[in-house]
XYZ file of C-alpha atoms in Angstrom:
779
model
C 54.112 -68.183 1.044
C 51.420 -65.624 1.335
C 51.966 -62.541 -0.792
C 51.620 -60.196 2.141
C 54.690 -61.898 3.589
C 56.843 -60.568 0.737
C 58.513 -57.317 1.687
C 59.792 -54.864 -0.920
C 62.953 -53.600 0.628
C 63.315 -50.873 -2.027
C 60.022 -49.180 -1.066
C 59.969 -46.414 1.488
C 57.554 -47.538 4.220
C 56.514 -43.938 4.933
C 55.666 -43.345 1.257
C 53.661 -46.581 1.153
C 51.674 -45.470 4.148
C 51.035 -42.053 2.505
C 49.831 -43.760 -0.674
C 47.506 -45.979 1.319
C 46.118 -42.967 3.150
C 45.586 -41.087 -0.102
C 43.888 -44.168 -1.626
C 41.675 -44.472 1.393
C 40.685 -40.819 1.307
C 40.154 -40.884 -2.471
C 38.167 -44.167 -2.606
C 37.314 -45.436 0.843
C 35.964 -42.175 2.254
C 33.701 -41.476 -0.766
C 32.357 -45.062 -0.682
C 31.718 -44.904 3.037
C 30.201 -41.480 2.553
C 27.839 -42.799 -0.127
C 26.765 -45.710 2.104
C 26.244 -43.397 5.070
C 24.289 -41.020 2.859
C 22.063 -43.847 1.610
C 21.351 -45.014 5.155
C 20.676 -41.463 6.305
C 18.315 -40.843 3.387
C 16.318 -44.015 4.069
C 16.068 -43.200 7.754
C 15.110 -39.638 6.996
C 12.419 -40.797 4.580
C 10.839 -43.120 7.168
C 10.966 -40.499 9.886
C 9.631 -37.847 7.532
C 6.700 -40.098 6.572
C 5.662 -40.623 10.183
C 6.011 -36.959 11.126
C 4.362 -35.647 7.943
C 1.398 -38.004 8.360
C 0.903 -36.862 11.924
C 1.216 -33.188 11.003
C -1.061 -33.597 7.978
C -3.779 -35.075 10.180
C -3.351 -32.243 12.659
C -3.602 -29.660 9.898
C -6.631 -31.487 8.522
C -8.353 -31.252 11.880
C -7.602 -27.507 11.993
C -8.834 -27.087 8.419
C -12.077 -28.941 9.091
C -12.605 -26.907 12.239
C -12.047 -23.655 10.327
C -14.423 -24.752 7.545
C -16.952 -25.813 10.131
C -16.894 -22.425 11.841
C -16.987 -20.602 8.514
C -19.981 -22.561 7.231
C -21.805 -22.207 10.529
C -21.208 -18.472 10.430
C -22.377 -18.219 6.802
C -25.533 -20.217 7.456
C -26.271 -18.235 10.601
C -25.727 -14.953 8.784
C -27.887 -16.120 5.898
C -30.781 -16.911 8.243
C -30.291 -13.812 10.375
C -30.943 -11.710 7.276
C -34.579 -12.793 7.362
C -34.882 -12.211 11.108
C -33.366 -8.734 10.773
C -35.796 -7.892 7.968
C -38.758 -8.975 10.086
C -37.418 -6.950 13.001
C -37.180 -3.868 10.805
C -40.694 -4.316 9.424
C -42.192 -4.946 12.866
C -40.967 -1.520 13.997
C -43.548 0.234 11.749
C -46.774 1.358 13.415
C -50.112 1.132 11.634
C -50.164 -2.471 10.518
C -50.620 -3.674 6.922
C -52.379 -0.523 5.744
C -49.586 1.848 6.799
C -47.859 3.287 3.683
C -44.537 3.079 5.514
C -44.886 -0.718 5.698
C -44.776 -1.090 1.923
C -42.056 1.518 1.484
C -39.866 -0.092 4.120
C -40.514 -3.599 2.772
C -39.501 -2.537 -0.753
C -36.283 -0.983 0.548
C -35.404 -4.064 2.590
C -36.132 -6.466 -0.288
C -33.877 -4.535 -2.660
C -30.916 -4.884 -0.302
C -31.542 -8.531 0.677
C -31.760 -10.690 -2.454
C -32.100 -13.910 -0.423
C -35.604 -12.938 0.741
C -38.470 -14.097 -1.473
C -41.249 -12.259 0.374
C -41.729 -9.829 3.258
C -45.236 -9.261 4.635
C -47.470 -8.032 7.485
C -50.851 -9.576 8.401
C -53.595 -8.814 10.893
C -56.233 -10.959 12.617
C -59.070 -9.237 10.754
C -57.627 -10.374 7.383
C -55.774 -7.236 6.391
C -52.515 -8.099 4.647
C -49.602 -6.438 2.823
C -46.865 -8.455 1.082
C -43.882 -7.487 -1.088
C -42.921 -10.541 -3.164
C -40.007 -11.131 -5.532
C -41.191 -12.363 -8.951
C -39.371 -14.835 -11.192
C -37.830 -11.913 -13.126
C -36.499 -10.285 -9.959
C -39.098 -7.505 -9.887
C -40.861 -6.622 -6.613
C -44.666 -6.897 -6.620
C -47.000 -5.816 -3.826
C -50.116 -7.678 -2.719
C -52.492 -5.765 -0.448
C -55.718 -7.058 1.196
C -57.960 -4.422 2.708
C -61.070 -4.971 4.822
C -63.541 -2.113 5.088
C -67.211 -1.123 4.996
C -67.378 -2.068 1.336
C -66.036 -5.515 1.992
C -62.777 -7.278 1.273
C -60.544 -6.296 -1.706
C -57.345 -7.871 -3.038
C -55.034 -5.872 -5.333
C -51.639 -6.590 -6.904
C -49.203 -3.827 -7.830
C -46.890 -5.116 -10.573
C -43.472 -3.498 -11.107
C -40.649 -3.886 -13.602
C -37.024 -4.664 -12.735
C -36.293 -0.936 -12.241
C -39.064 -0.563 -9.653
C -41.514 1.343 -11.863
C -45.229 0.420 -11.491
C -46.450 -1.155 -14.703
C -49.910 -2.397 -13.643
C -52.389 -2.564 -10.744
C -54.579 -5.665 -10.832
C -57.564 -6.716 -8.722
C -57.857 -10.383 -7.709
C -61.376 -10.990 -6.315
C -60.864 -14.764 -6.337
C -58.031 -14.605 -3.808
C -59.290 -16.026 -0.469
C -56.004 -15.819 1.416
C -56.437 -15.220 5.159
C -53.191 -14.515 7.099
C -54.808 -15.331 10.455
C -55.282 -18.957 9.381
C -51.600 -19.544 8.616
C -49.314 -21.490 10.999
C -46.669 -18.754 10.980
C -49.312 -16.232 12.115
C -50.698 -18.323 14.945
C -47.238 -19.358 16.179
C -46.008 -15.757 16.274
C -49.053 -14.591 18.248
C -48.573 -17.411 20.749
C -44.897 -16.601 21.466
C -43.288 -13.215 22.006
C -40.151 -13.992 19.949
C -38.972 -14.894 16.466
C -40.642 -18.119 15.327
C -39.115 -20.290 12.586
C -41.350 -22.598 10.604
C -40.512 -26.095 9.442
C -38.861 -26.462 6.043
C -41.411 -26.568 3.251
C -41.586 -25.999 -0.505
C -42.659 -22.547 -1.655
C -45.712 -22.853 -3.906
C -44.739 -20.103 -6.304
C -40.977 -20.795 -6.688
C -41.080 -24.585 -6.138
C -37.952 -24.355 -4.013
C -37.254 -25.254 -0.372
C -37.591 -22.456 2.121
C -38.415 -21.365 5.624
C -40.559 -18.625 7.182
C -39.666 -16.487 10.188
C -42.366 -14.413 11.907
C -42.848 -12.198 14.916
C -45.808 -10.439 16.459
C -45.698 -6.650 16.515
C -45.685 -5.343 20.064
C -48.859 -3.351 20.677
C -50.053 -4.184 17.182
C -53.462 -5.610 18.186
C -52.915 -8.968 16.546
C -50.470 -7.899 13.797
C -47.610 -10.183 12.711
C -44.610 -9.460 10.444
C -42.977 -12.342 8.555
C -40.422 -13.133 5.848
C -39.873 -16.062 3.465
C -36.251 -17.165 2.981
C -35.168 -19.346 0.054
C -32.715 -22.058 1.177
C -31.419 -22.759 -2.333
C -28.440 -20.411 -1.950
C -27.250 -22.307 1.136
C -26.870 -25.325 -1.144
C -24.800 -23.124 -3.446
C -22.505 -22.284 -0.526
C -22.100 -25.992 0.229
C -21.434 -26.852 -3.429
C -18.631 -24.288 -3.554
C -16.942 -25.870 -0.543
C -13.872 -27.989 -1.341
C -13.076 -30.463 1.413
C -10.363 -32.608 -0.098
C -11.014 -34.493 -3.335
C -14.127 -36.381 -2.184
C -15.418 -34.372 0.779
C -18.959 -33.053 0.954
C -21.145 -31.183 3.395
C -24.883 -31.241 4.123
C -27.262 -29.385 6.431
C -29.888 -31.653 8.016
C -32.370 -31.300 10.865
C -32.491 -33.642 13.855
C -35.169 -35.844 12.302
C -33.079 -36.524 9.200
C -34.865 -34.090 6.873
C -32.467 -32.299 4.508
C -32.150 -28.532 4.889
C -29.487 -27.863 2.243
C -27.255 -30.027 0.034
C -24.723 -29.144 -2.714
C -27.005 -30.665 -5.380
C -30.181 -28.596 -5.004
C -32.028 -30.858 -7.449
C -31.836 -33.776 -4.994
C -33.488 -31.745 -2.195
C -37.123 -32.250 -3.293
C -39.278 -35.364 -3.594
C -42.835 -35.685 -4.994
C -45.620 -35.982 -2.453
C -48.817 -36.495 -4.389
C -49.322 -33.395 -6.509
C -46.885 -31.334 -4.442
C -43.236 -31.496 -3.493
C -41.606 -32.003 -0.104
C -38.029 -31.781 1.269
C -36.133 -35.085 0.969
C -34.824 -37.105 3.909
C -31.181 -38.049 4.347
C -31.792 -41.720 3.509
C -33.320 -40.621 0.204
C -30.119 -38.836 -0.763
C -28.522 -42.073 -1.989
C -25.252 -41.525 -0.124
C -24.565 -44.405 2.337
C -21.500 -42.644 3.742
C -23.430 -39.509 4.709
C -26.260 -41.610 6.120
C -23.917 -43.764 8.233
C -22.062 -40.721 9.559
C -25.365 -39.053 10.485
C -26.605 -42.144 12.291
C -23.428 -42.223 14.370
C -23.475 -38.563 15.328
C -27.129 -38.800 16.372
C -25.829 -41.144 19.055
C -22.423 -39.601 19.790
C -23.503 -35.939 19.518
C -21.224 -33.189 18.259
C -17.902 -34.587 17.134
C -14.801 -33.782 15.125
C -12.368 -36.616 14.400
C -11.631 -39.735 12.354
C -14.191 -42.558 11.924
C -13.744 -46.059 10.488
C -16.635 -46.679 8.117
C -16.715 -49.948 6.109
C -12.958 -50.420 6.576
C -11.988 -46.951 5.421
C -11.028 -43.965 7.516
C -12.952 -40.687 7.181
C -12.569 -37.272 8.750
C -15.995 -36.318 10.157
C -17.173 -33.047 11.694
C -20.695 -32.562 13.051
C -21.930 -29.362 14.657
C -25.432 -28.442 15.821
C -26.741 -24.912 15.112
C -29.147 -24.906 18.039
C -27.692 -21.715 19.536
C -28.320 -19.803 16.317
C -31.858 -20.911 15.442
C -33.184 -22.618 18.506
C -33.700 -25.664 16.251
C -31.897 -29.000 16.004
C -30.071 -28.391 12.680
C -26.812 -30.266 12.048
C -23.927 -29.175 9.826
C -22.192 -32.389 8.680
C -18.814 -32.541 6.857
C -17.349 -35.860 5.683
C -14.078 -36.423 3.762
C -11.803 -39.404 3.176
C -8.638 -39.351 5.261
C -6.608 -40.314 2.196
C -7.528 -36.970 0.620
C -5.341 -35.285 3.227
C -2.614 -37.807 4.091
C -2.448 -39.866 0.899
C 0.058 -37.469 -0.550
C 2.396 -38.252 2.350
C 2.818 -41.894 1.240
C 3.162 -40.837 -2.390
C 5.740 -38.254 -1.439
C 7.599 -40.800 0.640
C 7.877 -43.158 -2.335
C 9.058 -40.284 -4.466
C 11.548 -39.363 -1.762
C 13.011 -42.877 -1.771
C 13.366 -42.781 -5.567
C 15.016 -39.411 -5.356
C 17.289 -40.732 -2.637
C 18.531 -43.405 -5.045
C 19.170 -40.711 -7.588
C 21.072 -38.741 -4.971
C 23.241 -41.769 -4.199
C 23.992 -42.136 -7.895
C 24.850 -38.482 -8.147
C 27.157 -38.809 -5.160
C 29.237 -41.332 -7.121
C 29.828 -38.670 -9.763
C 30.709 -36.049 -7.202
C 34.444 -36.664 -7.347
C 34.611 -35.747 -11.004
C 32.315 -32.855 -10.419
C 34.536 -31.581 -7.613
C 37.536 -31.639 -9.933
C 35.646 -29.588 -12.493
C 34.409 -27.341 -9.699
C 37.963 -26.688 -8.611
C 38.809 -25.608 -12.141
C 35.711 -23.424 -12.247
C 36.594 -21.973 -8.853
C 40.028 -20.997 -10.176
C 38.418 -19.267 -13.134
C 35.891 -17.526 -10.879
C 38.664 -16.349 -8.599
C 40.534 -15.002 -11.612
C 37.387 -13.219 -12.832
C 36.764 -11.848 -9.348
C 40.271 -10.463 -9.136
C 39.793 -8.891 -12.570
C 36.435 -7.396 -11.539
C 37.994 -6.128 -8.325
C 40.705 -4.374 -10.304
C 38.029 -2.842 -12.568
C 36.012 -1.639 -9.595
C 39.107 -0.150 -7.999
C 39.988 1.548 -11.275
C 36.450 2.893 -11.684
C 36.303 3.976 -8.053
C 39.505 5.966 -8.504
C 38.058 7.417 -11.714
C 34.873 8.515 -9.910
C 36.951 10.139 -7.195
C 38.915 12.008 -9.851
C 35.667 13.026 -11.598
C 34.380 14.334 -8.290
C 37.326 16.723 -8.137
C 36.311 18.299 -11.455
C 34.304 21.182 -10.006
C 33.246 22.536 -13.427
C 32.222 19.221 -14.979
C 28.608 20.458 -15.319
C 29.602 23.839 -16.779
C 28.979 23.840 -20.563
C 31.487 26.658 -20.944
C 34.399 24.614 -19.574
C 35.554 22.366 -22.441
C 38.705 21.346 -20.532
C 36.673 19.644 -17.794
C 34.682 17.672 -20.370
C 37.837 16.531 -22.163
C 39.343 15.422 -18.866
C 36.120 13.549 -18.007
C 36.204 11.538 -21.273
C 39.878 10.720 -20.695
C 39.116 9.471 -17.179
C 36.193 7.397 -18.516
C 38.377 5.804 -21.193
C 40.970 4.779 -18.602
C 38.283 3.474 -16.216
C 36.533 1.288 -18.846
C 39.718 0.347 -20.774
C 37.946 1.590 -23.898
C 39.525 2.706 -27.165
C 37.191 5.667 -27.342
C 34.679 7.570 -25.168
C 32.450 10.343 -26.487
C 29.560 12.511 -25.240
C 26.758 13.304 -27.699
C 23.864 15.701 -27.293
C 20.548 15.481 -29.128
C 19.835 18.584 -31.177
C 16.541 18.188 -33.013
C 16.938 15.291 -35.462
C 20.673 14.785 -35.072
C 23.404 13.791 -32.634
C 26.190 16.336 -32.121
C 29.452 15.242 -30.509
C 30.324 17.468 -27.544
C 33.677 15.702 -27.101
C 35.240 12.428 -28.231
C 38.485 10.967 -26.882
C 40.692 8.474 -28.748
C 42.732 6.573 -26.157
C 45.315 5.307 -28.601
C 46.260 8.699 -30.026
C 45.343 10.730 -26.946
C 43.447 13.210 -29.141
C 40.020 14.806 -28.854
C 37.424 15.538 -31.518
C 34.174 17.519 -31.344
C 31.299 18.836 -33.468
C 30.787 15.549 -35.336
C 27.169 15.209 -36.510
C 25.165 11.985 -37.058
C 21.520 12.155 -38.213
C 19.200 10.246 -35.888
C 17.351 8.678 -38.820
C 20.532 6.810 -39.740
C 19.933 4.423 -36.821
C 16.203 4.567 -35.969
C 16.306 1.618 -33.539
C 19.196 3.161 -31.619
C 17.378 6.495 -31.484
C 14.143 4.848 -30.289
C 15.898 2.986 -27.449
C 17.938 5.999 -26.351
C 14.894 8.285 -26.300
C 13.100 5.633 -24.204
C 16.002 5.647 -21.726
C 17.289 2.161 -22.624
C 20.954 1.126 -22.859
C 22.106 -0.275 -26.215
C 24.938 -2.825 -26.238
C 26.340 -4.034 -29.568
C 29.221 -6.527 -29.566
C 29.402 -6.346 -33.359
C 28.043 -2.982 -34.457
C 27.987 -3.978 -38.128
C 25.623 -6.930 -37.601
C 23.481 -5.412 -34.834
C 20.323 -3.764 -36.283
C 20.501 -1.016 -33.636
C 23.935 0.201 -34.737
C 24.303 -0.920 -38.368
C 23.762 2.672 -39.518
C 26.825 3.786 -37.530
C 29.255 1.483 -39.352
C 30.803 4.311 -41.475
C 31.569 6.295 -38.310
C 32.961 3.297 -36.408
C 34.943 2.016 -39.402
C 36.648 5.384 -39.639
C 38.042 4.833 -36.145
C 38.611 1.097 -36.609
C 36.209 0.080 -33.821
C 33.721 -2.757 -33.670
C 31.722 -2.765 -30.416
C 29.608 0.011 -28.896
C 27.945 0.671 -25.549
C 25.481 3.588 -25.782
C 24.083 4.869 -22.462
C 21.356 7.572 -22.513
C 21.958 10.779 -20.561
C 18.624 11.839 -19.090
C 17.234 14.634 -16.961
C 13.682 15.448 -16.008
C 12.356 12.229 -17.580
C 13.735 12.968 -21.093
C 16.853 11.940 -22.982
C 19.198 14.851 -23.679
C 22.027 12.888 -25.226
C 24.112 9.749 -24.845
C 27.533 8.533 -23.765
C 29.400 6.139 -26.090
C 32.017 3.632 -24.951
C 33.693 2.116 -27.992
C 35.631 -1.182 -27.855
C 35.636 -1.308 -24.072
C 37.695 -4.150 -22.629
C 36.204 -4.164 -19.149
C 33.177 -5.980 -17.729
C 29.984 -4.922 -19.579
C 27.867 -4.630 -16.435
C 30.457 -2.566 -14.601
C 30.910 -0.391 -17.700
C 27.155 0.288 -17.863
C 27.019 1.304 -14.217
C 30.027 3.607 -14.545
C 28.636 5.139 -17.736
C 25.278 5.830 -16.059
C 26.988 7.595 -13.159
C 29.093 9.650 -15.568
C 25.933 10.447 -17.562
C 24.227 11.766 -14.416
C 27.277 13.935 -13.699
C 27.237 15.307 -17.247
C 23.448 15.728 -17.568
C 23.430 19.275 -16.064
C 25.895 20.260 -18.790
C 23.481 19.035 -21.478
C 20.518 20.655 -19.702
C 22.309 24.003 -19.592
C 23.425 23.614 -23.199
C 19.882 22.782 -24.306
C 18.358 25.685 -22.349
C 20.923 28.035 -23.851
C 19.991 26.833 -27.343
C 16.276 27.254 -26.672
C 16.785 30.715 -25.151
C 18.738 31.823 -28.200
C 15.940 30.633 -30.491
C 13.173 32.454 -28.566
C 12.043 35.966 -29.347
C 12.876 38.657 -26.713
C 10.136 38.968 -24.148
C 8.349 42.134 -23.076
C 9.061 42.853 -19.444
C 6.399 45.511 -18.868
C 4.474 45.051 -15.633
C 0.823 45.407 -16.578
C -1.447 44.253 -13.785
C -4.021 42.874 -16.166
C -2.075 39.884 -17.523
C 1.200 37.893 -17.658
C 3.896 39.661 -19.709
C 5.989 36.520 -20.166
C 5.856 33.163 -21.879
C 4.488 30.276 -19.709
C 7.738 28.356 -20.189
C 9.679 30.995 -18.265
C 7.618 30.243 -15.172
C 8.642 26.597 -15.196
C 12.285 27.422 -14.487
C 14.857 25.731 -12.247
C 16.666 28.967 -11.355
C 17.410 29.758 -7.695
C 15.461 32.750 -6.283
C 15.265 34.382 -2.842
C 12.021 34.986 -1.039
C 10.634 38.374 -0.263
C 7.445 38.884 1.658
C 4.546 41.233 1.328
C 5.762 43.380 4.221
C 8.590 44.659 2.054
C 6.061 46.213 -0.370
C 4.284 47.847 2.551
C 7.610 49.239 3.678
C 8.220 50.666 0.209
C 4.797 52.333 0.172
C 5.274 53.548 3.744
C 8.415 55.323 2.654
C 6.374 57.492 0.311
C 6.936 55.804 -3.046
C 4.156 56.114 -5.645
C 2.468 53.030 -7.128
C 4.068 53.676 -10.529
C 7.459 53.482 -8.854
C 6.777 49.858 -7.770
C 7.502 47.956 -10.953
C 6.748 44.428 -9.643
C 3.386 42.910 -10.620
C 0.812 42.401 -7.874
C -1.573 39.454 -7.948
C -4.362 39.720 -5.339
C -5.332 36.031 -4.966
C -2.736 33.363 -5.825
C -2.486 29.882 -4.320
C 1.074 28.737 -3.560
C 2.265 25.143 -2.990
C 5.618 24.459 -1.305
C 7.065 20.920 -1.268
C 9.790 20.573 1.368
C 12.229 17.651 1.054
C 13.957 16.931 4.362
C 15.684 13.546 3.916
C 18.981 14.479 2.249
C 20.316 10.915 2.190
C 17.170 9.436 0.624
C 17.069 12.196 -2.007
C 20.621 11.329 -3.055
C 20.000 7.593 -3.518
C 19.477 5.849 -6.839
C 20.873 3.049 -8.947
C 22.076 2.380 -12.448
C 18.520 1.881 -13.731
C 17.117 5.241 -12.648
C 18.022 8.754 -11.631
C 18.545 9.789 -8.034
C 15.438 10.175 -5.912
C 15.325 13.969 -6.139
C 15.436 13.660 -9.914
C 12.421 11.376 -9.858
C 10.507 13.796 -7.608
C 11.318 16.795 -9.798
C 10.367 14.867 -12.933
C 7.057 13.834 -11.360
C 6.352 17.455 -10.379
C 7.111 18.688 -13.891
C 4.876 16.104 -15.533
C 2.006 16.791 -13.130
C 2.398 20.556 -13.589
C 2.204 20.170 -17.359
C -0.824 17.907 -17.021
C -2.764 20.396 -14.884
C -1.543 23.572 -16.603
C 0.416 24.929 -13.617
C 2.336 27.883 -14.970
C 4.760 28.567 -12.100
C 7.101 25.789 -10.897
C 10.560 26.365 -9.421
C 13.216 24.584 -7.391
C 14.548 26.521 -4.401
C 17.353 24.488 -2.718
C 15.452 21.702 -0.942
C 12.008 23.042 -1.862
C 9.815 23.008 -4.943
C 7.432 25.983 -5.269
C 4.351 25.992 -7.516
C 1.795 28.767 -7.891
C -1.392 29.385 -9.861
C -4.163 31.982 -9.896
C -2.667 34.704 -12.066
C -5.809 34.855 -14.238
C -8.202 35.962 -11.467
C -10.005 32.604 -10.922
C -8.862 31.678 -7.370
C -11.131 28.648 -6.776
C -10.160 26.849 -9.998
C -6.487 27.694 -9.433
C -6.568 26.371 -5.858
C -8.301 23.170 -7.047
C -5.600 22.553 -9.666
C -2.828 23.043 -7.110
C -4.600 20.793 -4.572
C -4.920 18.059 -7.213
C -1.224 18.556 -8.034
C -0.340 18.203 -4.328
C -2.290 14.929 -4.000
C -0.592 13.450 -7.081
C 2.873 14.506 -5.882
C 2.073 13.048 -2.445
C 1.198 9.656 -4.013
C 4.422 9.703 -6.083
C 6.637 10.665 -3.131
C 4.976 8.139 -0.808
C 5.613 5.340 -3.311
C 9.226 6.453 -3.780
C 10.066 6.545 -0.059
C 8.314 3.183 0.408
C 10.557 1.655 -2.261
C 13.563 3.210 -0.523
C 12.462 1.639 2.782
C 12.499 5.001 4.578
C 9.845 7.090 6.365
C 8.327 9.918 4.312
C 11.006 12.640 4.174
C 8.818 15.313 2.654
C 5.896 17.610 3.528
C 3.789 20.173 1.683
C 2.167 23.490 2.541
C -0.603 25.453 0.789
C -1.646 29.084 1.253
C -3.757 31.525 -0.769
C -3.272 35.286 -0.801
C -1.581 38.207 -2.531
C 1.883 37.800 -4.046
C 4.216 39.900 -6.130
C 6.198 38.865 -9.182
C 8.709 40.143 -11.623
C 10.869 38.963 -14.517
C 14.507 38.873 -13.384
C 17.920 38.183 -14.836
C 19.351 38.735 -18.280
C 19.913 36.352 -21.178
C 17.713 33.508 -19.964
C 15.027 35.557 -18.202
C 13.111 33.888 -15.370
C 9.993 34.972 -13.507
C 10.108 35.118 -9.720
C 7.332 35.286 -7.113
C 7.512 36.491 -3.541
C 5.157 37.713 -0.876
C 3.185 36.654 2.160
C 1.483 33.649 0.475
C 4.870 32.227 -0.575
C 6.281 32.709 2.926
C 3.263 31.215 4.704
C 3.118 28.201 2.365
C 6.774 27.568 3.194
C 6.029 27.778 6.927
C 3.131 25.318 6.467
C 5.490 22.859 4.764
C 8.146 23.225 7.496
C 5.590 22.809 10.313
C 3.834 19.794 8.728
C 4.803 16.245 9.744
C 6.394 13.980 7.161
C 4.038 12.944 4.371
C 1.332 15.540 5.244
C -0.204 18.388 3.207
C -0.967 21.320 5.550
C -3.173 24.215 4.392
C -4.193 27.568 5.851
C -7.736 28.777 6.475
C -7.607 30.853 3.303
C -6.912 27.827 1.107
C -9.378 25.689 3.051
C -12.148 28.233 2.335
C -11.480 27.909 -1.418
C -11.315 24.090 -1.477
C -13.706 22.830 1.223
C -16.561 22.113 -1.227
C -14.501 19.773 -3.418
C -11.827 18.261 -1.158
C -11.624 16.353 2.125
C -9.828 17.985 5.073
C -9.029 17.237 8.691
C -8.538 20.122 11.115
C -5.143 20.135 12.791
C -5.755 22.893 15.350
C -4.545 26.369 16.239
C -1.257 27.541 14.759
C 0.562 30.778 15.614
C 2.192 32.479 12.665
C 4.568 35.326 13.260
C 3.184 38.747 12.195
C -0.220 37.203 11.384
C -1.287 35.827 14.758
C -3.196 32.614 15.500
C -4.957 30.676 12.724
C -6.492 27.239 12.208
C -4.664 24.898 9.832
C -5.978 21.808 8.062
C -4.617 18.606 6.540
C -5.624 17.973 2.919
C -6.645 14.299 2.731
C -8.248 13.730 -0.680
C -10.835 14.747 -3.239
C -14.596 14.441 -2.652
């Protein structure tokens, strides 16, 4: 009895069928899938080989065509240099004895290094030639014919063009009228190209182009062109692994080859250009023989059982001569990789099939990893939600940036501790050579501490990184060299790990935010800490400015017109100030006030720069690695102002105002501000490009009288107002995004050192119509 005839009556038929289905899906489907994958891979490999070979040949044809056109263009350009030089020289009246002929020939030879000689000859024997010597210097040979007979003189020069000797050569019997180039040019009213020959002096292959001078009474201008450099162009050409290119005339005489040494052959006591059969390359010779019959071609040829890609093009249109540009390369150089890749693909396909067998186990592990990833994602989501709620709560602390509100700072550290699940969060400010704790929160006890002091030299590596704006993360503070000096402080609180995030403003580190024994994700904690640091940075800025103001000596606020009665640092202030214009002073004077009753200082010629920032959204962007965009712009302005010695720089809402010219030197002051504007423009343009937004800024410049005065109490600031400030602001508002618009007054001060473009007429209220200009660069 066959075993499949035995029926187990205790088994549930439905369960048996389910087990069979599961076994099929677990074993049968993967096996069938592997077999189908193997078949698909083999079929794909065969199809890919056929398509890739076809496409590779098509691309090869396009490549050869592009190389062909490029080489033809280079050769044509190379030869046209000589024709252009002859055309220039033939435009000079007076023949060989005209001084302008030599002067023009010297100038042309200096700018065209391919020319070996440029000369003018006449039927009566007069001759002038500028020739390039072996050292690169330009020598002049001049033959004169006069009542005293025939004279030949050489003017020798050094490499710098200075005359070092004038030599007579009475034994020179050269007669230009007897030369083939001279006779051919007189016979035809066009450019005449000679056959290829070997230059006697340089012993290199070359060609001569000549042309008769119209109305010159038998005068011909000519130039010698060395063909050696064309061989250099061919030698630098890479056509596959074995491809090569040659330039040959219709009779088989070589014009240029990659190996210049094989171009010449001895002919008695002289040299002559070699023929193609003397090159010793049967492949090139066979290809040339075929194209002499078939004409111009570009395709694949079977030569001695092998396939070669051949391109042949005649340059008759360029030179009026039967010169052929021949490129030959083995087809395997371009499609051989397809077969190699196909074999590699089949081997890789076998590896893929083997890997597919292991996929079941991998999928099981992947399921476990997916569960862990989902758990981590849920945890990260909870952290982000917690930190988002914390940021919302921080946003409701209206006095978080006020250094006088300690309650807001304590609440901020509490919120940060809850958001990062940290045992402790503290804010430290840098005061000279030490860190001073502004507030520290212990999550376990719910208490706050302040005024703790840690010398910076206790942890030099930590200090170096923080001052450079780098985050320091120490999982084990005791073993980390950055934080080993902080072990006594951390041990006192029983903590082990530390995340130190610098708090920066204006490109400098003012302090740092510590997260101690945080239990959340490190990356999320860094991002949250950076945001909190940016929120707290104004507090440290104000605290630092208050400390500096307390340390400074009181300033004299007298308003002498002859100088600045304030320290330069007070000009570079971020205080908010309102504008007043020059018409207000006129109104004061009109009302009968005496000059000694007007206490504000008056500066007759000050240049004012206003930077207007119009893109509010772009200015508010930023990430965890850098400050917001407006912070970067302000920092760039401050650095540039310090670099150029600009003594007045302020932020007024969405504008930055700079001014210079208080010392009575208006041109130098305007030049410094113009240079500052160009540097700020480059910085802002790069920033908005990185943000992927159009330029949301513009600048205006004006020069004229302004008024100024020290204002405020405690931290005294200096404020400017007047017509120049108002007009510079109008220029910035009226300018398109990314432009620097200047008035006529500023243009008059800068036009000798800077490049401008006139914009046109511009009507300014109370001043009438004026011409404005765009500042484009420095001359």
